[in-house]
JSON list of C-alpha atoms and ligand atoms in Angstrom, two decimals:
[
{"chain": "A", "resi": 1, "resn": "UNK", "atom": "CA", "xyz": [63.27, 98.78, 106.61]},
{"chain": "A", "resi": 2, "resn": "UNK", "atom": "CA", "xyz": [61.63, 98.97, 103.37]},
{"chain": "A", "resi": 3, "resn": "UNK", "atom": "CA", "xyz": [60.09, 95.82, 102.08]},
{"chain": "A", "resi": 4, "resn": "UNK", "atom": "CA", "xyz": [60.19, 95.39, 98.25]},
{"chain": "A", "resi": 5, "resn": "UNK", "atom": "CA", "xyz": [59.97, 92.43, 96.01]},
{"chain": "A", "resi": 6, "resn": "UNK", "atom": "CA", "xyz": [62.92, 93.34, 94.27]},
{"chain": "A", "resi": 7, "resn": "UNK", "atom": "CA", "xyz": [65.08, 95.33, 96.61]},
{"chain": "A", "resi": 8, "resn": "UNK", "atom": "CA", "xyz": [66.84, 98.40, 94.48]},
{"chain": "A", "resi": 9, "resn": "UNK", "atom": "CA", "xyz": [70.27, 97.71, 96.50]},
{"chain": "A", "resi": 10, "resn": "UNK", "atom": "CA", "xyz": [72.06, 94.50, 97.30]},
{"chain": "A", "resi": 11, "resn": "UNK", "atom": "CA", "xyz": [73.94, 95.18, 100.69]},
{"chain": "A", "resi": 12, "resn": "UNK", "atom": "CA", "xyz": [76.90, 92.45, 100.98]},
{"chain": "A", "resi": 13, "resn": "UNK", "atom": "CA", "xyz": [79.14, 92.12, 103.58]},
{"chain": "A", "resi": 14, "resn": "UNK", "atom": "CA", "xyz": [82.04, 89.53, 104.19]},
{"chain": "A", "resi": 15, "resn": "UNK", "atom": "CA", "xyz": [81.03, 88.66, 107.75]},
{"chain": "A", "resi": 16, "resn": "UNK", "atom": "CA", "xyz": [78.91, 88.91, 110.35]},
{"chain": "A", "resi": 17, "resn": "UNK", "atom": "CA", "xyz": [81.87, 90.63, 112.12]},
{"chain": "A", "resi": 18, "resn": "UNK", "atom": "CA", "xyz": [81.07, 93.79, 109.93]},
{"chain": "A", "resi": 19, "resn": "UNK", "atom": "CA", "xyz": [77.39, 94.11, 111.40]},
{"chain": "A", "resi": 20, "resn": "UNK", "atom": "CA", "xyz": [77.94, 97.49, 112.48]},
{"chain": "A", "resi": 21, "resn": "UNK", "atom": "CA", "xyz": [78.73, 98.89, 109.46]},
{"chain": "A", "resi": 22, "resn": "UNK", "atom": "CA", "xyz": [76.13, 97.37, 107.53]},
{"chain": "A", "resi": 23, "resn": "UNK", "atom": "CA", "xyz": [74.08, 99.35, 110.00]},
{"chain": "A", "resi": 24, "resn": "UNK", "atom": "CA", "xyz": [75.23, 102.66, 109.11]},
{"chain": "A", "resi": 25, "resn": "UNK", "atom": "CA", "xyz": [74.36, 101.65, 105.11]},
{"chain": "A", "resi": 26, "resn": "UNK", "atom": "CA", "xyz": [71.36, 99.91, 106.22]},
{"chain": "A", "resi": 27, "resn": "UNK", "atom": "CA", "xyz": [69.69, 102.97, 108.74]},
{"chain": "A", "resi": 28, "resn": "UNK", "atom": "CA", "xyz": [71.02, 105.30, 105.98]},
{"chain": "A", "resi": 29, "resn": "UNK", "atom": "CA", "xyz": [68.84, 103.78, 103.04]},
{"chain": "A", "resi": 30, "resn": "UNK", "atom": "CA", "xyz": [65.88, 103.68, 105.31]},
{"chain": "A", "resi": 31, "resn": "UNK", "atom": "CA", "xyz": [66.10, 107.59, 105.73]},
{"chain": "A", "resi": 32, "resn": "UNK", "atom": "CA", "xyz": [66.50, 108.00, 101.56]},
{"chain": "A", "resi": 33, "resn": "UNK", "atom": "CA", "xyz": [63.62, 105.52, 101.07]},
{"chain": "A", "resi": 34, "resn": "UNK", "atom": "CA", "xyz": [65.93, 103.38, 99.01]},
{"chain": "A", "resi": 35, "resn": "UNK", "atom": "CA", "xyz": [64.67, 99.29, 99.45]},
{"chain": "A", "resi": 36, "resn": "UNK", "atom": "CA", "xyz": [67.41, 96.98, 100.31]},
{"chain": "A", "resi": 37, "resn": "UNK", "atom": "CA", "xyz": [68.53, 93.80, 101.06]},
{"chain": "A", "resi": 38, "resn": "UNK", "atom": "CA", "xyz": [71.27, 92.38, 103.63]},
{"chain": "A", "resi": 39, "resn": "UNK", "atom": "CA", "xyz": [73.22, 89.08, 102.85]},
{"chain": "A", "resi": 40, "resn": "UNK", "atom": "CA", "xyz": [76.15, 88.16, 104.85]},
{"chain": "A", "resi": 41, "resn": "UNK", "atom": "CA", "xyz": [78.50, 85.87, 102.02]},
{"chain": "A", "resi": 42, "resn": "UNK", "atom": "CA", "xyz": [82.73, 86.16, 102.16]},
{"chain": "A", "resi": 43, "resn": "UNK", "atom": "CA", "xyz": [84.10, 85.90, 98.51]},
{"chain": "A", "resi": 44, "resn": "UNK", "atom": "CA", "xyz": [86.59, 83.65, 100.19]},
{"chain": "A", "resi": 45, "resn": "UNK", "atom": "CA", "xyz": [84.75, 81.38, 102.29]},
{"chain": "A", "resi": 46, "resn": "UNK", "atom": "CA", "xyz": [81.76, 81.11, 100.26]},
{"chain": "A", "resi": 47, "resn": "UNK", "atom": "CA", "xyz": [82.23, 82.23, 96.65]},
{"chain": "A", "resi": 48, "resn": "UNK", "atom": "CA", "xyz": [80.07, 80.00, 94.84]},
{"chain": "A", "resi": 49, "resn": "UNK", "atom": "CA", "xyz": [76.70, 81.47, 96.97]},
{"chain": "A", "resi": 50, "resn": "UNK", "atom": "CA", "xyz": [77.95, 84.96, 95.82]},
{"chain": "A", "resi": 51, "resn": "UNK", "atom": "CA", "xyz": [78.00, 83.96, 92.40]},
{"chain": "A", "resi": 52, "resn": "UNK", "atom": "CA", "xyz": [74.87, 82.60, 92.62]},
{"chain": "A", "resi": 53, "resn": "UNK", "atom": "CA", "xyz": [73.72, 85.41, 94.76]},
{"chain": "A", "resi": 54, "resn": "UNK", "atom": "CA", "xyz": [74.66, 88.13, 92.04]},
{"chain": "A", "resi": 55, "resn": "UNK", "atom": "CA", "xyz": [73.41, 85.97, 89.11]},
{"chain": "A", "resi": 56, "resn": "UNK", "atom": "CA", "xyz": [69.76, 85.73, 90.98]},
{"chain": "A", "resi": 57, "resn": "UNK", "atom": "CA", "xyz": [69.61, 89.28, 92.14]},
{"chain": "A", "resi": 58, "resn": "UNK", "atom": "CA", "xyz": [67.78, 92.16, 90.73]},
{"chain": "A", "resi": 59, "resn": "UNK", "atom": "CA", "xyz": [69.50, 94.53, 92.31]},
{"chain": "A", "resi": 60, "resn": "UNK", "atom": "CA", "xyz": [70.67, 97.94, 90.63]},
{"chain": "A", "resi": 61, "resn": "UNK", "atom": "CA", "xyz": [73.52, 99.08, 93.12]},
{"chain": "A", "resi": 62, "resn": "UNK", "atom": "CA", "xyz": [75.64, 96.43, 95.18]},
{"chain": "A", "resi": 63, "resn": "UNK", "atom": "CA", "xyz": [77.29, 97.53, 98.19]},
{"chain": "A", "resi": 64, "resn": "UNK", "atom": "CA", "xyz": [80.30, 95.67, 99.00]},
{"chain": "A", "resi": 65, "resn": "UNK", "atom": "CA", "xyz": [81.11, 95.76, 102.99]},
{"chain": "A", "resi": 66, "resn": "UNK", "atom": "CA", "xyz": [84.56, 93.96, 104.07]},
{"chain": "A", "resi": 67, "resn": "UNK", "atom": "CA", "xyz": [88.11, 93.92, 105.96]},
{"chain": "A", "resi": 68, "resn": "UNK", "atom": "CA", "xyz": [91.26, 92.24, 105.91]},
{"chain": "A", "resi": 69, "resn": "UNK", "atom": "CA", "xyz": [92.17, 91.59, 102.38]},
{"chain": "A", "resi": 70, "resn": "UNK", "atom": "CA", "xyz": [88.72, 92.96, 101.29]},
{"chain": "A", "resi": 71, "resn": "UNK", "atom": "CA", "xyz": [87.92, 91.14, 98.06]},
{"chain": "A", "resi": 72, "resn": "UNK", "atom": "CA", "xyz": [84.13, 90.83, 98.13]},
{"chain": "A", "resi": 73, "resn": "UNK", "atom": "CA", "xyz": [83.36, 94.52, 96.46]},
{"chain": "A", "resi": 74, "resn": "UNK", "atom": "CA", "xyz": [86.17, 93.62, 93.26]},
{"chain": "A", "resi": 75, "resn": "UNK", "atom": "CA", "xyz": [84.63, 89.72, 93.08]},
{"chain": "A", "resi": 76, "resn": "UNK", "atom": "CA", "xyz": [81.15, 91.28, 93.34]},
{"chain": "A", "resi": 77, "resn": "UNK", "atom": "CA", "xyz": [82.37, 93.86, 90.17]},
{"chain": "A", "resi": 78, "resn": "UNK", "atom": "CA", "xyz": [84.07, 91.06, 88.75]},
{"chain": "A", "resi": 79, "resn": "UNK", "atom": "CA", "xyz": [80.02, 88.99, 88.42]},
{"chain": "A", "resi": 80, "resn": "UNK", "atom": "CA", "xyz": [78.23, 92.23, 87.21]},
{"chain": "A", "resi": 81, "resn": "UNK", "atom": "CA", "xyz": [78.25, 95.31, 85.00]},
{"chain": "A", "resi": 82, "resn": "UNK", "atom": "CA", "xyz": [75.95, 97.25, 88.06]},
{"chain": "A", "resi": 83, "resn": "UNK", "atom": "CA", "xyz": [77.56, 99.89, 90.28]},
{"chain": "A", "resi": 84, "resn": "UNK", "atom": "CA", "xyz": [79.03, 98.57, 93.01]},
{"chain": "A", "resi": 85, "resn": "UNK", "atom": "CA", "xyz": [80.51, 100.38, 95.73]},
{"chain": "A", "resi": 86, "resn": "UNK", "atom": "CA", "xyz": [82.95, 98.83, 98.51]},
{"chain": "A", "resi": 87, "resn": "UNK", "atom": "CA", "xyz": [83.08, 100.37, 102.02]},
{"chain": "A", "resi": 88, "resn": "UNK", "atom": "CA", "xyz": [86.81, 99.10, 103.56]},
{"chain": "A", "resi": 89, "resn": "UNK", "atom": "CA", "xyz": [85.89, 97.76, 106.96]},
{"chain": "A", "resi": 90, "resn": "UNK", "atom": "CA", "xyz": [88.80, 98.95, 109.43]},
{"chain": "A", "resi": 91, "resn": "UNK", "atom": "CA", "xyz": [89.88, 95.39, 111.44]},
{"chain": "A", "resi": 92, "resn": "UNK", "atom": "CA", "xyz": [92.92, 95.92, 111.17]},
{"chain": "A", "resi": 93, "resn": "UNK", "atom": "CA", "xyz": [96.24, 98.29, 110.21]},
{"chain": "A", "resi": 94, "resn": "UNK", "atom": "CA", "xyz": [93.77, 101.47, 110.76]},
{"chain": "A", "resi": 95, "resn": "UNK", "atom": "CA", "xyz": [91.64, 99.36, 107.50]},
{"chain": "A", "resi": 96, "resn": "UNK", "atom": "CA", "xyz": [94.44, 100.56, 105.01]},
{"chain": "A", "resi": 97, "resn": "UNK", "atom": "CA", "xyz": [94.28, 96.90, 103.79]},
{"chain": "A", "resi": 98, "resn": "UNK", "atom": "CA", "xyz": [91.02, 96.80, 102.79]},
{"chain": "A", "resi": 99, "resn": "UNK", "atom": "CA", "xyz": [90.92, 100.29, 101.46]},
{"chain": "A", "resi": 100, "resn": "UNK", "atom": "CA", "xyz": [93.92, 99.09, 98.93]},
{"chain": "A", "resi": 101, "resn": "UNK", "atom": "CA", "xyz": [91.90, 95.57, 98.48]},
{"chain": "A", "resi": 102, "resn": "UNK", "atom": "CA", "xyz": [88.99, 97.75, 97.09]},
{"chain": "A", "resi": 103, "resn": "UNK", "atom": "CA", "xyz": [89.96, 100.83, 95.93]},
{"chain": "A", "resi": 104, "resn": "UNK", "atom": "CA", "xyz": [93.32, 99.48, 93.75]},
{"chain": "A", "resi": 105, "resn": "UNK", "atom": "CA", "xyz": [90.79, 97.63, 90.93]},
{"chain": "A", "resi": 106, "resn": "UNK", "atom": "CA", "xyz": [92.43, 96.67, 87.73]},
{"chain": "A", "resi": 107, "resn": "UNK", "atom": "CA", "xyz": [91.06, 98.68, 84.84]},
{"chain": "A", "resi": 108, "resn": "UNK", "atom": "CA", "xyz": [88.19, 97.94, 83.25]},
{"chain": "A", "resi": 109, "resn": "UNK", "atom": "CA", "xyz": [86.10, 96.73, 86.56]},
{"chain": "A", "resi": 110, "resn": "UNK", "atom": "CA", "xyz": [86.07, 99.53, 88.89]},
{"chain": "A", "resi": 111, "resn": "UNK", "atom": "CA", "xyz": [85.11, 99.45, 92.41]},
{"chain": "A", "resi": 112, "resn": "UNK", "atom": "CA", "xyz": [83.66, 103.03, 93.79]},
{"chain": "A", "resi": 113, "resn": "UNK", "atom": "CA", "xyz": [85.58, 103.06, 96.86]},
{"chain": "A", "resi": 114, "resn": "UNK", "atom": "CA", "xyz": [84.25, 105.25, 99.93]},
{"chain": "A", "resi": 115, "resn": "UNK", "atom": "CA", "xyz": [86.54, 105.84, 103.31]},
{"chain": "A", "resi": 116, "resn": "UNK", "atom": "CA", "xyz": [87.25, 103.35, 105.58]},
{"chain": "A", "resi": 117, "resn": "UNK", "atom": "CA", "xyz": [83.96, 102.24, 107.89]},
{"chain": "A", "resi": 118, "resn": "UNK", "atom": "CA", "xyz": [82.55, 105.23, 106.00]},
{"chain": "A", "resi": 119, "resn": "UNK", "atom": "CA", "xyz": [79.18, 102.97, 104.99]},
{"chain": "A", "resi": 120, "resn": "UNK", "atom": "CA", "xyz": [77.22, 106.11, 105.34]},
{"chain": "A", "resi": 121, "resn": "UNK", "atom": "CA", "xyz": [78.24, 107.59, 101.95]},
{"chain": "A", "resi": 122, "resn": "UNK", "atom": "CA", "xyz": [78.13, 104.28, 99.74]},
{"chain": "A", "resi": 123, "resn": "UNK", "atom": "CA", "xyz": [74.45, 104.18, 100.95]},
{"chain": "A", "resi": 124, "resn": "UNK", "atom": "CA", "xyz": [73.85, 108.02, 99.93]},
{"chain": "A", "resi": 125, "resn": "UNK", "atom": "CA", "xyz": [76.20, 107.34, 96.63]},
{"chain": "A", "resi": 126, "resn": "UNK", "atom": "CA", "xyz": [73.98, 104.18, 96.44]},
{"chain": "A", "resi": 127, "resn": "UNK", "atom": "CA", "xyz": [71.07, 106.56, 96.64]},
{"chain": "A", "resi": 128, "resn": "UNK", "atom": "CA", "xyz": [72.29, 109.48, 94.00]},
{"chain": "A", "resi": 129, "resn": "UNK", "atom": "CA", "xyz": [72.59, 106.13, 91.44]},
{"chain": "A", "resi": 130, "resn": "UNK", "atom": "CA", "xyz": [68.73, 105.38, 92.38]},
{"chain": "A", "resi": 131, "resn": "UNK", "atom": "CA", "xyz": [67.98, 109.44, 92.45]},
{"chain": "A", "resi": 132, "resn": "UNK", "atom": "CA", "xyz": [68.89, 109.25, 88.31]},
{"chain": "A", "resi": 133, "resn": "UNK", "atom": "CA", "xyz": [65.55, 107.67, 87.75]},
{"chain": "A", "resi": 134, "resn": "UNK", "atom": "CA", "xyz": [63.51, 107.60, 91.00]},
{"chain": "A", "resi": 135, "resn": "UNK", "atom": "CA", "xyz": [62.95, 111.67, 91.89]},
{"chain": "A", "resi": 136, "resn": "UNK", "atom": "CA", "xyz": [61.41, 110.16, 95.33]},
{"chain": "A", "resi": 137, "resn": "UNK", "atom": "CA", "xyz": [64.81, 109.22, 96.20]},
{"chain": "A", "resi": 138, "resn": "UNK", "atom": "CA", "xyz": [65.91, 112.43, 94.11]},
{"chain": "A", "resi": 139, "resn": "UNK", "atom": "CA", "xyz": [63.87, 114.85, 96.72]},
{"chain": "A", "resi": 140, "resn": "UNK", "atom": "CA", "xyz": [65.00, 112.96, 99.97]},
{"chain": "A", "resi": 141, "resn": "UNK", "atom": "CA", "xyz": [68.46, 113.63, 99.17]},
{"chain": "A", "resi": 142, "resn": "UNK", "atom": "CA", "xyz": [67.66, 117.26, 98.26]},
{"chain": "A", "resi": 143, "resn": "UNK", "atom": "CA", "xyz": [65.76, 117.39, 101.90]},
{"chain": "A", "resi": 144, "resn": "UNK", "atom": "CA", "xyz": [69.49, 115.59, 103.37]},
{"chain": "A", "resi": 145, "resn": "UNK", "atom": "CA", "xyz": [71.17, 118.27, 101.95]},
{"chain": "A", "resi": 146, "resn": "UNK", "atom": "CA", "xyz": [69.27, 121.18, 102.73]},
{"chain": "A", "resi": 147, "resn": "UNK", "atom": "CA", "xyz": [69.14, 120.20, 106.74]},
{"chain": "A", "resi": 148, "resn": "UNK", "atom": "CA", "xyz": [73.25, 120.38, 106.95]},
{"chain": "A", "resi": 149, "resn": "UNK", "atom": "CA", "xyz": [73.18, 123.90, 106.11]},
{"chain": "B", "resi": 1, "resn": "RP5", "atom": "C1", "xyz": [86.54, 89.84, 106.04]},
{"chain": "B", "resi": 1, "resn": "RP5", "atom": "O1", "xyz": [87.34, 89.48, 107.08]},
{"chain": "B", "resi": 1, "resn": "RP5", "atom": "C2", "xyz": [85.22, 90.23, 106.64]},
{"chain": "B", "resi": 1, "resn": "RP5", "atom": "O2", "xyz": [84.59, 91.17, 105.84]},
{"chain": "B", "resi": 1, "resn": "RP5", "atom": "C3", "xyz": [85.61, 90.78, 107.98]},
{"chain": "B", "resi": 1, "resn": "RP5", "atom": "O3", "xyz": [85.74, 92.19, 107.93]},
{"chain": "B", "resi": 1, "resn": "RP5", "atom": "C4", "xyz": [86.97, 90.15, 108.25]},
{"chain": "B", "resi": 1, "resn": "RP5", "atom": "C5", "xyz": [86.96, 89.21, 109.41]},
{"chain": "B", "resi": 1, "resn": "RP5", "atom": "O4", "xyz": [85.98, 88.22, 109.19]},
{"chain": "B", "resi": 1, "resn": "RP5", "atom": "P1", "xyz": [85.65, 87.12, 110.33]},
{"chain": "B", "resi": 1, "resn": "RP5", "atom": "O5", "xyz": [86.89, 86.34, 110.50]},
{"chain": "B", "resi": 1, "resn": "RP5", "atom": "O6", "xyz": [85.25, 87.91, 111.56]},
{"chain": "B", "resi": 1, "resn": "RP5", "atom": "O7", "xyz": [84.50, 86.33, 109.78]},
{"chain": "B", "resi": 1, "resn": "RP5", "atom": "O8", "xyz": [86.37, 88.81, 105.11]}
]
């Protein structure tokens, strides 16, 4: 894990339940050198400590991890004018509820949306946001790239 005052991306997810996915982001960010930081607060259960949470956060990318009706990403979007990207956690109906929950935004406070469990690409979409100014990031994703082909 990369320790960092400031932590570049603020990795939220609704519940402990979603651990696993959090781990793909999380082990993901590690191998782009991206610094992060893991809170577990539901937009339901606990809205006012996301607010708060958002407001107090430095942050420059969110990533939004949840299931069921999977509001946390759009609530997240709704405290912020940052990226944020929601990962659709699959608990249940295959996760086709949460990938509508995040993906169908109104206009005007988008959500980007990746697959459903598919936390691996909001942390490298996370990471191409970073890459824009930080060409450390910029050259591990180049190195990514180059060892698929
Ligand atoms: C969502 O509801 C969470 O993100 C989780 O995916 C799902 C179930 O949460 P728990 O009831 O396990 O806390 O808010």
């Amino acid at each position: 894990m990369i320790l960092a005052e400031d932590p570049a991306v603020a990795v939220l997810a609704g519940s402990k339940s979603d651990q696993a996915v959090v781990q793909d982001a999380t082990k993901t960010l590690d191998e782009l050198g991206a610094s992060y930081d893991v809170q577990y607060i539901s937009a339901h259960r606990n809205p006012n400590a996301l607010r708060e949470y958002i407001a107090g956060s430095k942050a420059r990318v969110f990533i939004g991890i949840a299931g069921l009706a999977a509001h946390l990403p759009g609530v997240i979007a709704s405290a912020t004018t940052r990226p944020v990207i929601g990962v659709p956690v699959g608990v249940k109906l295959g996760g086709l509820d949460s990938l509508l929950s995040i993906a169908q935004m109104p206009p005007g406070v988008p959500v980007a949306t990746v697959g459903v469990d598919n936390a691996r690409n909001a942390a490298i979409l996370a990471a191409e946001i970073l890459a824009l100014t930080d060409p450390k990031i910029a050259s591990k994703l180049d190195t990514m790239r180059r060892s698929w082909r």
